[in-house]
CSV table of C-alpha atoms in Angstrom, one decimal:
chain,number,residue,atom,x,y,z
A,27,MET,CA,-0.3,34.3,-20.9
A,28,LEU,CA,-1.6,32.5,-23.9
A,29,PHE,CA,-4.7,31.2,-22.2
A,30,ASP,CA,-5.8,34.7,-21.3
A,31,GLU,CA,-5.0,35.9,-24.8
A,32,ALA,CA,-7.3,33.2,-26.2
A,33,GLU,CA,-4.5,31.8,-28.4
A,34,TYR,CA,-5.8,28.3,-27.7
A,35,ASP,CA,-4.3,26.5,-30.6
A,36,ALA,CA,-0.8,27.6,-29.8
A,37,SER,CA,-1.2,27.0,-26.1
A,38,THR,CA,-2.6,23.6,-26.8
A,39,LYS,CA,0.3,22.6,-28.9
A,40,ARG,CA,2.9,23.8,-26.4
A,41,LEU,CA,1.1,22.1,-23.5
A,42,SER,CA,0.7,18.9,-25.5
A,43,ALA,CA,4.5,19.0,-26.1
A,44,LEU,CA,5.1,19.2,-22.4
A,45,THR,CA,3.0,16.0,-21.8
A,46,ASN,CA,5.5,14.2,-24.0
A,47,VAL,CA,8.2,14.8,-21.3
A,48,GLU,CA,5.8,14.2,-18.4
A,49,PRO,CA,8.1,11.6,-16.8
A,50,LEU,CA,10.7,14.3,-16.3
A,51,LEU,CA,8.3,16.6,-14.5
A,52,THR,CA,7.1,16.4,-10.9
A,53,LYS,CA,3.5,15.0,-10.4
A,54,THR,CA,2.3,18.4,-9.2
A,55,LEU,CA,3.7,20.2,-12.2
A,56,ALA,CA,2.5,17.6,-14.6
A,57,SER,CA,-1.0,17.8,-13.2
A,58,GLU,CA,-0.9,21.6,-13.7
A,59,VAL,CA,0.1,21.1,-17.4
A,60,ARG,CA,-2.8,18.6,-17.8
A,61,LYS,CA,-5.2,21.0,-16.2
A,62,TYR,CA,-4.3,24.0,-18.4
A,63,LEU,CA,-4.4,21.7,-21.4
A,64,ALA,CA,-8.0,20.7,-20.4
A,65,LEU,CA,-9.0,24.3,-20.0
A,66,ASN,CA,-7.8,25.1,-23.5
A,67,LEU,CA,-9.7,22.1,-24.9
A,68,VAL,CA,-12.9,23.2,-23.1
A,69,ALA,CA,-12.5,26.6,-24.7
A,70,GLN,CA,-12.2,24.9,-28.1
A,71,ARG,CA,-15.4,22.8,-27.3
A,72,LYS,CA,-13.5,19.6,-27.2
A,73,GLN,CA,-15.3,18.3,-24.2
A,74,GLU,CA,-14.3,14.6,-24.3
A,75,MET,CA,-10.6,15.4,-24.7
A,76,ALA,CA,-10.9,17.9,-21.9
A,77,ARG,CA,-12.5,15.4,-19.6
A,78,ARG,CA,-9.7,12.9,-20.3
A,79,GLU,CA,-7.1,15.6,-19.4
A,80,PHE,CA,-8.9,16.5,-16.2
A,81,ASP,CA,-9.0,12.9,-15.3
A,82,LEU,CA,-5.3,12.4,-15.8
A,83,ALA,CA,-4.5,15.6,-13.9
A,84,VAL,CA,-6.5,14.5,-10.9
A,85,LYS,CA,-4.7,11.1,-11.0
A,86,LEU,CA,-1.4,12.9,-10.9
A,87,ASN,CA,-2.5,15.2,-8.0
A,88,PRO,CA,-5.7,14.2,-6.1
A,89,GLY,CA,-5.7,17.6,-4.4
A,90,LEU,CA,-5.6,19.6,-7.6
A,91,HIS,CA,-7.6,22.9,-7.6
A,92,ILE,CA,-9.2,24.2,-10.8
A,93,GLY,CA,-8.6,27.9,-10.1
A,94,ASP,CA,-10.2,31.0,-8.8
A,95,GLU,CA,-13.9,31.5,-9.3
A,96,ALA,CA,-13.3,34.8,-11.0
A,97,VAL,CA,-11.3,33.1,-13.7
A,98,VAL,CA,-13.0,29.7,-14.2
A,99,SER,CA,-16.7,29.7,-15.0
A,100,PRO,CA,-19.1,27.8,-12.8
A,101,LYS,CA,-19.9,25.3,-15.6
A,102,ILE,CA,-16.2,24.3,-16.0
A,103,ARG,CA,-15.8,24.1,-12.2
A,104,ARG,CA,-18.8,21.8,-12.0
A,105,MET,CA,-17.4,19.6,-14.7
A,106,PHE,CA,-14.0,19.5,-13.1
A,107,TYR,CA,-15.2,18.7,-9.6
A,108,THR,CA,-17.5,16.0,-10.9
A,109,ILE,CA,-14.6,14.4,-12.8
A,110,GLN,CA,-12.4,14.8,-9.7
A,111,ASP,CA,-14.9,13.1,-7.4
A,112,ASN,CA,-15.4,10.2,-9.8
A,113,THR,CA,-11.7,9.7,-10.3
A,114,LEU,CA,-10.9,9.8,-6.6
A,115,ARG,CA,-13.7,7.3,-5.9
A,116,LYS,CA,-12.2,4.9,-8.5
A,117,THR,CA,-8.7,5.5,-7.3
A,118,ILE,CA,-9.6,4.9,-3.6
A,119,LYS,CA,-11.5,1.7,-4.4
A,120,ALA,CA,-8.6,0.3,-6.5
A,121,SER,CA,-6.0,1.4,-4.0
A,122,ARG,CA,-7.9,-0.2,-1.1
A,123,ARG,CA,-8.4,-3.4,-3.0
A,124,TYR,CA,-4.7,-3.7,-3.8
A,125,THR,CA,-3.7,-2.8,-0.3
A,126,LEU,CA,-5.9,-5.5,1.3
A,127,LEU,CA,-4.8,-8.1,-1.3
A,128,ARG,CA,-1.2,-7.5,-0.4
A,129,ALA,CA,-1.9,-7.5,3.3
A,130,ALA,CA,-3.7,-10.8,2.9
A,131,ALA,CA,-0.8,-12.3,0.9
A,132,TRP,CA,1.8,-11.2,3.5
A,133,PRO,CA,1.3,-9.0,6.6
A,134,GLY,CA,3.0,-5.6,6.1
A,135,TRP,CA,3.1,-5.7,2.3
A,136,GLY,CA,-0.1,-3.6,2.2
A,137,HIS,CA,1.5,-1.1,4.5
A,138,VAL,CA,4.6,-0.8,2.4
A,139,TYR,CA,2.3,-0.3,-0.7
A,140,ARG,CA,0.6,2.6,1.1
A,141,GLY,CA,3.8,4.2,2.2
A,142,GLU,CA,3.9,3.0,5.8
A,143,HIS,CA,7.3,1.4,5.3
A,144,ARG,CA,8.4,1.2,9.0
A,145,LYS,CA,5.2,-0.5,10.2
A,146,GLY,CA,5.1,-2.7,7.1
A,147,TYR,CA,8.6,-4.0,7.6
A,148,ILE,CA,7.8,-4.7,11.3
A,149,TYR,CA,4.8,-6.8,10.3
A,150,MET,CA,6.8,-8.5,7.6
A,151,GLY,CA,9.7,-9.3,10.0
A,152,ALA,CA,7.3,-10.5,12.7
A,153,GLN,CA,5.5,-12.8,10.4
A,154,PHE,CA,8.7,-14.2,8.9
A,155,ALA,CA,10.0,-14.9,12.4
A,156,ALA,CA,6.8,-16.5,13.5
A,157,LEU,CA,6.6,-18.7,10.5
A,158,THR,CA,10.2,-19.7,10.8
A,159,GLY,CA,9.7,-20.6,14.4
A,160,THR,CA,6.6,-22.5,13.5
A,161,ALA,CA,8.4,-24.5,10.9
A,162,LEU,CA,11.3,-25.4,13.3
A,163,SER,CA,8.9,-26.2,16.1
A,164,PHE,CA,6.8,-28.4,13.8
A,165,TYR,CA,9.9,-30.3,12.8
A,166,SER,CA,10.8,-30.8,16.4
A,167,PHE,CA,7.2,-31.9,17.1
A,168,ILE,CA,7.4,-34.6,14.3
A,169,LYS,CA,10.7,-35.9,15.8
A,170,ALA,CA,9.2,-36.0,19.3
A,171,ARG,CA,6.1,-37.7,18.2
A,172,GLN,CA,8.1,-40.3,16.3
A,173,ALA,CA,10.3,-40.9,19.3
A,174,TYR,CA,7.2,-41.4,21.5
A,175,THR,CA,5.2,-43.6,19.2
A,176,SER,CA,8.2,-45.7,18.3
A,177,PHE,CA,8.8,-46.7,21.9
A,178,ASP,CA,8.0,-50.5,21.9
A,179,ASP,CA,8.8,-53.6,23.9
A,180,LEU,CA,12.2,-54.1,22.2
A,181,GLU,CA,13.4,-50.6,23.2
A,182,ALA,CA,12.0,-51.0,26.7
A,183,PHE,CA,13.9,-54.3,27.0
A,184,LYS,CA,17.1,-52.6,25.9
A,185,ILE,CA,16.8,-49.9,28.5
A,186,TYR,CA,15.9,-52.4,31.2
A,187,LYS,CA,18.9,-54.6,30.2
A,188,ARG,CA,21.2,-51.5,30.3
A,189,THR,CA,20.0,-50.1,33.6
A,190,ASN,CA,18.4,-53.2,35.3
A,191,SER,CA,15.6,-50.9,36.5
A,192,VAL,CA,11.9,-50.8,35.6
A,193,HIS,CA,11.8,-47.2,36.8
A,194,SER,CA,14.3,-46.2,34.1
A,195,VAL,CA,12.0,-47.6,31.4
A,196,ARG,CA,9.0,-45.7,32.8
A,197,ALA,CA,11.1,-42.5,33.1
A,198,GLU,CA,12.2,-42.8,29.5
A,199,LEU,CA,8.7,-43.2,28.3
A,200,GLN,CA,7.5,-40.3,30.4
A,201,ASN,CA,10.3,-38.1,29.1
A,202,ARG,CA,9.4,-38.9,25.5
A,203,TYR,CA,5.7,-38.2,26.2
A,204,ASP,CA,6.5,-34.9,28.0
A,205,GLY,CA,8.7,-33.8,25.0
A,206,TYR,CA,5.9,-34.8,22.6
A,207,ARG,CA,3.3,-32.8,24.5
A,208,SER,CA,5.6,-29.8,25.0
A,209,SER,CA,6.5,-29.6,21.3
A,210,ALA,CA,2.8,-29.9,20.4
A,211,ARG,CA,1.9,-27.0,22.7
A,212,ARG,CA,4.8,-24.9,21.4
A,213,THR,CA,3.8,-25.5,17.8
A,214,ASN,CA,0.2,-24.7,18.4
A,215,LEU,CA,1.1,-21.4,20.1
A,216,LEU,CA,3.4,-20.4,17.2
A,217,ILE,CA,0.7,-21.3,14.7
A,218,ALA,CA,-1.8,-19.1,16.6
A,219,LEU,CA,0.8,-16.3,16.8
A,220,SER,CA,1.3,-16.5,13.0
A,221,ALA,CA,-2.4,-16.4,12.4
A,222,GLY,CA,-2.7,-13.5,14.9
A,223,ILE,CA,-0.1,-11.4,13.2
A,224,TRP,CA,-1.8,-12.1,9.8
A,225,GLY,CA,-5.2,-11.0,11.2
A,226,VAL,CA,-3.9,-7.9,13.0
A,227,GLY,CA,-1.9,-6.9,9.9
A,228,LEU,CA,-5.0,-7.3,7.7
A,229,VAL,CA,-7.2,-5.3,10.0
A,230,ASP,CA,-4.6,-2.6,10.5
A,231,ALA,CA,-4.1,-2.4,6.7
A,232,TYR,CA,-7.9,-1.9,6.3
A,233,MET,CA,-7.9,0.9,9.0
A,234,LEU,CA,-5.0,2.5,7.2
A,235,THR,CA,-7.0,2.6,3.9
A,236,ILE,CA,-9.9,4.2,5.8
A,237,ASN,CA,-7.7,6.9,7.5
A,238,ARG,CA,-5.7,7.6,4.3
A,239,ASP,CA,-8.7,7.8,2.0
A,240,ARG,CA,-10.3,10.4,4.3
A,241,VAL,CA,-7.3,12.7,3.5
A,242,THR,CA,-6.7,11.8,-0.1
A,243,ALA,CA,-6.6,15.5,-1.1
A,244,ALA,CA,-3.4,17.3,-0.6
A,245,ALA,CA,-2.9,19.1,2.7
A,246,PRO,CA,-3.2,22.9,2.7
A,247,GLY,CA,0.5,23.1,3.4
A,248,GLY,CA,1.5,21.1,0.4
A,249,ALA,CA,3.3,22.2,-2.8
A,250,GLN,CA,1.5,24.1,-5.5
A,251,ALA,CA,2.6,25.0,-9.0
A,252,THR,CA,1.4,27.4,-11.7
A,253,LEU,CA,2.3,27.6,-15.3
A,254,THR,CA,2.6,30.8,-17.3
A,255,TRP,CA,3.9,31.6,-20.7
A,256,GLY,CA,6.4,34.2,-21.7
A,257,ASP,CA,8.3,35.2,-24.8
A,258,ALA,CA,11.1,32.8,-24.0
A,259,GLY,CA,8.7,29.9,-23.4
A,260,PRO,CA,7.0,28.4,-20.3
A,261,ILE,CA,7.6,29.8,-16.9
A,262,TYR,CA,6.9,27.7,-13.8
A,263,HIS,CA,6.0,29.1,-10.5
A,264,VAL,CA,6.3,26.7,-7.6
A,265,GLN,CA,5.2,27.5,-4.1
A,266,TYR,CA,5.8,25.3,-1.0
A,267,GLY,CA,4.0,25.5,2.3
A,268,PHE,CA,4.6,23.8,5.6
A,269,VAL,CA,2.1,22.7,8.2
A,270,TRP,CA,3.5,23.1,11.7
């Protein structure tokens, strides 16, 4: 392995070449490339460049491990874990802000952003249905109010002339008033429902960020990858674990 053989210049060039095709690699593998590149840069006393590579590696894989204590010196380990901690704090803060902004703009959008697609789409659908119902109910309320407030002496006279009954006039006025009140109550309930879905979605999105940020690091059963070098070029070793 070039790193063990202290051929840092050659190793750095090859690892840097791999970063140029990073979009073609998995995030786990790309983070390992960045990590080994940073270790090479540390050995060459290029501390700032190494810090940048460590930072990029952690962004690609928050659960990245620096390596065995017998291989990596305590000084390098301290530097890596300090960078990892700072990077995760910044990432978590930004991710939480973006999640809550999306959840505030439309219930469920924040959940979709954090990967909770099913719950997110349920919230989005419920909010759409509630707002659609509110709009239709409000339109009905406007028509009912107009029908009630437009009832005047002329209209009362027309009804009386047609039915020859005062009770018919009173019944018509009462029906319009009842329709007006009913549509008002229905509209208020739908407005409250829409506001409730928005509030519950926002709180749920906030709780989601708390629960997710507690487990930002990769689970022990996740995938791990190592990179070695041979005569034919780079050799990738990928190991997958499962948590039952």
